[in-house]
C-alpha positions as a Python dict, from the first residue, in 0.01 Angstrom:
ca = {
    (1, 'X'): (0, 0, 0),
    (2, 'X'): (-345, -131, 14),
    (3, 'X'): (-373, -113, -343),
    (4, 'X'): (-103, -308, -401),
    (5, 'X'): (-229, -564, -88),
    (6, 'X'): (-561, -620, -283),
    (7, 'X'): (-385, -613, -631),
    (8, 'X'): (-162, -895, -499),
    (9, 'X'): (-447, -1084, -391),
    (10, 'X'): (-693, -1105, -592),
    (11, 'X'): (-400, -1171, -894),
    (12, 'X'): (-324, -1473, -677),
    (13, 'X'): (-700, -1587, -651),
    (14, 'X'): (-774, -1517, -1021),
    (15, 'X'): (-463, -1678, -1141),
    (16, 'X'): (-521, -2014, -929),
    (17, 'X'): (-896, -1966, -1110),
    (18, 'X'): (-759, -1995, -1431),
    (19, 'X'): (-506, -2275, -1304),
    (20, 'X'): (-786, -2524, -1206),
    (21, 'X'): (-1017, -2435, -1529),
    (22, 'X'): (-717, -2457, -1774),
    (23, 'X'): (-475, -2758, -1647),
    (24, 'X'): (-673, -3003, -1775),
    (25, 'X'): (-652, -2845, -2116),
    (26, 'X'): (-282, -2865, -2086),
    (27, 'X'): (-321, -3255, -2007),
    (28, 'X'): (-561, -3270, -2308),
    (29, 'X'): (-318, -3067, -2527),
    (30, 'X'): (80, -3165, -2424),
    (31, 'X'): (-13, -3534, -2318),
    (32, 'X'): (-327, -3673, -2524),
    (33, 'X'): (-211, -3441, -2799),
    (34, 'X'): (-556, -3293, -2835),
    (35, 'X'): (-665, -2937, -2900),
    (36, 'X'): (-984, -2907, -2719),
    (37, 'X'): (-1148, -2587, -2763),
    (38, 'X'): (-1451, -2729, -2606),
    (39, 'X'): (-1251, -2710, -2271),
    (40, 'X'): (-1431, -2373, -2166),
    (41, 'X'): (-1782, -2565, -2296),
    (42, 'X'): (-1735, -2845, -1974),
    (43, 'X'): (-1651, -2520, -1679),
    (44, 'X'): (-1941, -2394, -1810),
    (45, 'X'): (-2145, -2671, -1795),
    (46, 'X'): (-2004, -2733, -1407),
    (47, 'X'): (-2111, -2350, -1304),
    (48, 'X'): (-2467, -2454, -1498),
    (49, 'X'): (-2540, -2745, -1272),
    (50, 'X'): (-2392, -2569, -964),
    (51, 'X'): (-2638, -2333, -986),
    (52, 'X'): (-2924, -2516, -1017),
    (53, 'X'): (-2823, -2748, -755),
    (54, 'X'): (-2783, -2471, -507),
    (55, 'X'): (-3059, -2283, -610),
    (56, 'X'): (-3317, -2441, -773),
    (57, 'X'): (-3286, -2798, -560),
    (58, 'X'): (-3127, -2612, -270),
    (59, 'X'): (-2854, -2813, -189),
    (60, 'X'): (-2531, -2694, -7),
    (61, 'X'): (-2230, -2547, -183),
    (62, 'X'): (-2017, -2845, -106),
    (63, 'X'): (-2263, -3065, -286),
    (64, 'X'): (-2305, -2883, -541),
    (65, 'X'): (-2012, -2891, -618),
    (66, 'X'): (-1997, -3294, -600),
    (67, 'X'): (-2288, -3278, -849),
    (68, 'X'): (-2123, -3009, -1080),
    (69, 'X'): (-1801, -3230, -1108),
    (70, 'X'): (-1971, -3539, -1154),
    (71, 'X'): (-2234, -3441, -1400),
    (72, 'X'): (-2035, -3283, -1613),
    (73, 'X'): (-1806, -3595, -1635),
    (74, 'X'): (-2103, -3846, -1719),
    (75, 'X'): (-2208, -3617, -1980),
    (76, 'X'): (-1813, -3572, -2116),
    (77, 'X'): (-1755, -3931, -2111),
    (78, 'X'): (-2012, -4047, -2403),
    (79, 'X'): (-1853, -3737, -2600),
    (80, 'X'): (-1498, -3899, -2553),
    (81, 'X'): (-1628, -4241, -2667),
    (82, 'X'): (-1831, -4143, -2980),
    (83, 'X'): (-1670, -3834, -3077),
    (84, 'X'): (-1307, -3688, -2905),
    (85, 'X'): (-1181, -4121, -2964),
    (86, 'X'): (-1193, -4034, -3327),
    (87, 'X'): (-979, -3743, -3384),
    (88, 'X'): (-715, -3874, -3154),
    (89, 'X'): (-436, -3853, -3358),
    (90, 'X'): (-620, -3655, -3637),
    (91, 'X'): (-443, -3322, -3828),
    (92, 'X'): (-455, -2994, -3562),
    (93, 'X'): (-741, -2835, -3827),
    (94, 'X'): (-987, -3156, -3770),
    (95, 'X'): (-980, -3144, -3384),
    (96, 'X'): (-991, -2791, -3389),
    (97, 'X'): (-1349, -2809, -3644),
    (98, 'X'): (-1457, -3073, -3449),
    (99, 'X'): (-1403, -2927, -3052),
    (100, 'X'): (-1557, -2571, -3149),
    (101, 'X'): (-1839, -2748, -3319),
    (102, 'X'): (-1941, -2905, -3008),
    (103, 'X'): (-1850, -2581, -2848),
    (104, 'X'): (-2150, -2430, -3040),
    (105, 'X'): (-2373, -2703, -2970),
    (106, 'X'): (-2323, -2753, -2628),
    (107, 'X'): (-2372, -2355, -2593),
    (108, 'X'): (-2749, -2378, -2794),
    (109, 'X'): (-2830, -2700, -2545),
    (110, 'X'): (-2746, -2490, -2242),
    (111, 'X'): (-2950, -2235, -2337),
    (112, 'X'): (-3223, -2403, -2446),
    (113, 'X'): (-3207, -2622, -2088),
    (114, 'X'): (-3088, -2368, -1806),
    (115, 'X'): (-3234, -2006, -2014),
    (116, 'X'): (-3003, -1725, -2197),
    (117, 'X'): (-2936, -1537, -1851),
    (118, 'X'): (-2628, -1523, -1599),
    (119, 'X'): (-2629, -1793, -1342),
    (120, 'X'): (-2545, -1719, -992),
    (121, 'X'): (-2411, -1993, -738),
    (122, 'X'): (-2489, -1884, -356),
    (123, 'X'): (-2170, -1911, -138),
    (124, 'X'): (-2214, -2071, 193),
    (125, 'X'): (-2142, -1845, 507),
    (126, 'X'): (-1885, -1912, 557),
    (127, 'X'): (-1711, -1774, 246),
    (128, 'X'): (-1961, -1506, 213),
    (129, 'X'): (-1760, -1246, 413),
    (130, 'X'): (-1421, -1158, 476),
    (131, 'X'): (-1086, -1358, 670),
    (132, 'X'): (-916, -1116, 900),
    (133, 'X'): (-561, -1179, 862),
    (134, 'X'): (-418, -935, 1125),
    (135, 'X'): (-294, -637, 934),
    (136, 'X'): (-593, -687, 611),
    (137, 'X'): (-871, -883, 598),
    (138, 'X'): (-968, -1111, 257),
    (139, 'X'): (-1261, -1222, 91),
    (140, 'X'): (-1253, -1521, 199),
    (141, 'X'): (-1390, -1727, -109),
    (142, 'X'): (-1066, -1588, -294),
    (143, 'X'): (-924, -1766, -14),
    (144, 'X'): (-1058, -2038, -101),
    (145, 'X'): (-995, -2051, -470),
    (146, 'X'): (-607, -1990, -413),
    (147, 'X'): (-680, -2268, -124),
    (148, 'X'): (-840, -2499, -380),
    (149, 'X'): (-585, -2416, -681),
    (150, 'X'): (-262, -2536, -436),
    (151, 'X'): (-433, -2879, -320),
    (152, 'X'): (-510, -2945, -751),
    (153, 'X'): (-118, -2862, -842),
    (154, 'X'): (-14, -3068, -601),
    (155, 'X'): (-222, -3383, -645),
    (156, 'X'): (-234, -3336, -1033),
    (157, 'X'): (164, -3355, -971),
    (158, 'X'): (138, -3637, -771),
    (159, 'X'): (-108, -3806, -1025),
    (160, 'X'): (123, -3809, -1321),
    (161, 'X'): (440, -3840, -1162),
    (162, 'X'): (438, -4086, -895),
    (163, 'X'): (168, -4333, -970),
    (164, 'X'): (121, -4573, -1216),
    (165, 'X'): (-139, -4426, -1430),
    (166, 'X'): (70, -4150, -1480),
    (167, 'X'): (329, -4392, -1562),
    (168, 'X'): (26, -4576, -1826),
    (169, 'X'): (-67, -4222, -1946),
    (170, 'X'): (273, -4103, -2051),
    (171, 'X'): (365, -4466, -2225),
    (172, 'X'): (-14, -4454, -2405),
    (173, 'X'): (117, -4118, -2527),
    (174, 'X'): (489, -4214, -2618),
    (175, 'X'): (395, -4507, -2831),
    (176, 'X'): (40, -4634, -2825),
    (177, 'X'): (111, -4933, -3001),
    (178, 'X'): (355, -5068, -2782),
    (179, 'X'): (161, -4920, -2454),
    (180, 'X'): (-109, -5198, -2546),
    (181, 'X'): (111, -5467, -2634),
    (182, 'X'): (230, -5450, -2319),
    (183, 'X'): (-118, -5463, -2154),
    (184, 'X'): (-188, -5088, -2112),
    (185, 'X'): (-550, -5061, -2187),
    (186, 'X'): (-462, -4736, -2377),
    (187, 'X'): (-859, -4660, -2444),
    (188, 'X'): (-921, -4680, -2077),
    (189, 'X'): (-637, -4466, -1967),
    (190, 'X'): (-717, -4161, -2208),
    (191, 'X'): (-1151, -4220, -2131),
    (192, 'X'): (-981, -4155, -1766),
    (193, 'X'): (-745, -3866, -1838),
    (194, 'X'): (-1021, -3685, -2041),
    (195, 'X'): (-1289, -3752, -1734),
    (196, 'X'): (-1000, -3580, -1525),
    (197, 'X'): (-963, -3294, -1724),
    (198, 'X'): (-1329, -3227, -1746),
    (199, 'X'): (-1446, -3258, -1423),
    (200, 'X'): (-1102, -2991, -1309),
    (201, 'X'): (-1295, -2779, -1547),
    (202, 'X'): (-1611, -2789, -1432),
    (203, 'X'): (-1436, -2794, -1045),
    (204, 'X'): (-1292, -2462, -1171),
    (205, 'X'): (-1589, -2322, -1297),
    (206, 'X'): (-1800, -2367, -989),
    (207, 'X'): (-1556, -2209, -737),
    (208, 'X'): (-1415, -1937, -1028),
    (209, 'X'): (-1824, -1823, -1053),
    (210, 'X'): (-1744, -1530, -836),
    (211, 'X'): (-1475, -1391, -1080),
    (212, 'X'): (-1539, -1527, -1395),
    (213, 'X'): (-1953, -1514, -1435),
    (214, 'X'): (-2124, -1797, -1565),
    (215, 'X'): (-2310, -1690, -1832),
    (216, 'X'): (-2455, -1805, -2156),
    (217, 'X'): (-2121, -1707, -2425),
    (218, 'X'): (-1919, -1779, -2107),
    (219, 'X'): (-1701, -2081, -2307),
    (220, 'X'): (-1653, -1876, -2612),
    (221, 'X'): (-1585, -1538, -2397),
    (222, 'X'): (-1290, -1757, -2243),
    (223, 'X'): (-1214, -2013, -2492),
    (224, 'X'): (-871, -1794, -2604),
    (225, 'X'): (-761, -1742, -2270),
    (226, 'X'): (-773, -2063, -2104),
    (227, 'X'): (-603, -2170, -2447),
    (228, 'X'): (-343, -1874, -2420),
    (229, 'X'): (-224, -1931, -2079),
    (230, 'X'): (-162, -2330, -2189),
    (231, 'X'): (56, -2216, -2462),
    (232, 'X'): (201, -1993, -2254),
    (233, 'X'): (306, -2234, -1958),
    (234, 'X'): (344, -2551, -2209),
    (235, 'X'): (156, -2801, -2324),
    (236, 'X'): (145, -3094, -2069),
    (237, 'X'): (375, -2909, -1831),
    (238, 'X'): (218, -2829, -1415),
    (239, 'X'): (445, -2614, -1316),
    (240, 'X'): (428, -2413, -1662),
    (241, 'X'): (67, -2381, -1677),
    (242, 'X'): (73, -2236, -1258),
    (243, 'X'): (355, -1990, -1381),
    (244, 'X'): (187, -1902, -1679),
    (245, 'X'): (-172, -1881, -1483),
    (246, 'X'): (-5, -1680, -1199),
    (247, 'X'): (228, -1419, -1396),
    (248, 'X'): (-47, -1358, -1677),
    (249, 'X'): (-325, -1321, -1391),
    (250, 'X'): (-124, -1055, -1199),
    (251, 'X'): (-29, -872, -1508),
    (252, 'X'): (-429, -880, -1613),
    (253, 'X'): (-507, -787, -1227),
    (254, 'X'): (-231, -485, -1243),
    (255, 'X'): (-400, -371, -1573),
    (256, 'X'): (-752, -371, -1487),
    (257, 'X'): (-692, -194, -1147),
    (258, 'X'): (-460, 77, -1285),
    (259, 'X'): (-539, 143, -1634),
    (260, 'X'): (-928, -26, -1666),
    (261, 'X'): (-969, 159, -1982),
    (262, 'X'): (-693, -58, -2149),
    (263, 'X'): (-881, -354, -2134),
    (264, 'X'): (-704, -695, -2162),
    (265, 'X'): (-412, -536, -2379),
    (266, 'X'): (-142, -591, -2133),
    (267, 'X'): (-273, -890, -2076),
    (268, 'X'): (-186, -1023, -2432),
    (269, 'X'): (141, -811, -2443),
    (270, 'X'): (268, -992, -2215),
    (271, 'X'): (126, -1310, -2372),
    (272, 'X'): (289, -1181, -2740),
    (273, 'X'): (600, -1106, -2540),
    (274, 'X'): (628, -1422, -2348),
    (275, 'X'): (617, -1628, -2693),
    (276, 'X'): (859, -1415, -2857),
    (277, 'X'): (1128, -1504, -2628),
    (278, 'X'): (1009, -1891, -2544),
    (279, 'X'): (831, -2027, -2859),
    (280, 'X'): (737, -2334, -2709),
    (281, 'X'): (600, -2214, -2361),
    (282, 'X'): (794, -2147, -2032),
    (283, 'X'): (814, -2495, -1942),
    (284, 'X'): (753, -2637, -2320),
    (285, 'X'): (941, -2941, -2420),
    (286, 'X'): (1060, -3023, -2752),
    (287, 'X'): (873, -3228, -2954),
}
């Protein structure tokens, strides 16, 4: 039973991990109508500054994590402008050349910068040791992360579906001729969606450090899974991405704690399985 307890757990904690890391892919992907493989590139660059803000410049965990988010949005938003802006729109093969190029490069520049070793990011105290719950106690920086991966659903949902960028995003994508012509300033409005998707990245790379290492190959050692559980849940779709994040992370968990000497292959069983019977995601819309 206690097997089961922690299986349940830390499923839940690592698929809300790969929820906050890989919804703004699926914005990038089913609503900007980009294929970003770089996605992995910007976590990774989040963890990076994490770390050295917490301990290199010793600065707390919270701030760090401010810092993380922020940084890796200033340094995303001259990519957008000078690079992403000109394959919007572009054949599948371009963007897909283009994204893993900068992939690469943004790889050799972190290692160059921050050294070829693993970085660590010190938890505060507070989610150092475990929550007693009464009957089981939990880590409580998993906690956190399932914590942190309910309050991003929920706003992200709130983002695009109630307010008016969302309403200025979703016409900029539908026709982005007649979005401007009606005074969307379509160029501002996808500078702004990519900035969001970043920074969730590097959000989710900071607080996912304690189950998914950052580390020098750490957005090519992800790259296909944050781009598998997308496809899985659907392009551009919330609640298909937290399905997708949630049922492929528990079947991953159940794997690794059962049968580790499997590896990931029930992970992507399930993935081939899940694609055989819905083509275009669990939540995927048709085109």
């Amino acid at each position: 039973m206690q097997t089961f307890f922690s299986i349940g757990v830390d499923a839940l904690a690592y698929g809300m991990i790969l929820f906050v890391i890989s919804i703004g892919l699926s914005v990038t992907m089913g609503l900007m109508r980009v294929i970003n493989l770089a996605h992995g590139a910007f976590a990774m660059i989040g963890g990076y500054i994490a770390s050295y803000a917490a301990r290199d410049l010793g600065l707390g965990y919270g701030l760090a994590i401010v810092i993380a988010v922020l940084g890796t949005i200033i340094i995303a938003v001259p990519l957008e402008r000078f690079l992403y802006r000109r394959i919007y729109g572009a054949p599948e093969l371009t963007q897909v050349l283009m994204t893993i190029g900068i992939t690469f490069c943004i790889i050799g520049l972190a290692n160059y910068v921050f050294g070829p070793t693993l970085k660590t990011i010190p938890l505060p105290a507070g989610l150092q040791g475990p929550v007693d719950i009464g009957f089981r106690t939990i880590a409580a920086h998993k906690l956190f992360a399932i914590g942190c991966g309910v309050v991003v659903a929920l706003g992200l949902w709130y983002l695009i579906e109630r307010t008016s960028f969302g309403v200025k995003l979703r016409a900029s994508v539908d026709n982005t001729a007649m979005a401007a012509a009606l005074g969307v300033r379509t160029k501002i409005v996808y500078a702004a969606s990519f900035a969001l998707a970043v920074g969730l990245a590097a959000f989710g790379g900071v607080i996912g450090a304690e189950l998914l290492p950052v580390e020098p190959y750490y957005a090519l050692r992800y790259m296909v899974t944050f781009l598998v559980v997308v496809s899985v849940g659907g392009a551009g779709s919330i609640s298909g991405a937290l399905i997708a994040c949630l049922l492929l992370g528990a079947v991953d968990t159940t794997g690794r704690y059962l049968v580790p000497e499997y590896g990931e292959f029930f992970f992507y069983l399930a993935v081939i399985a899940i694609v055989w019977v819905f083509p275009r995601g669990l939540m995927g819309r048709a085109k």
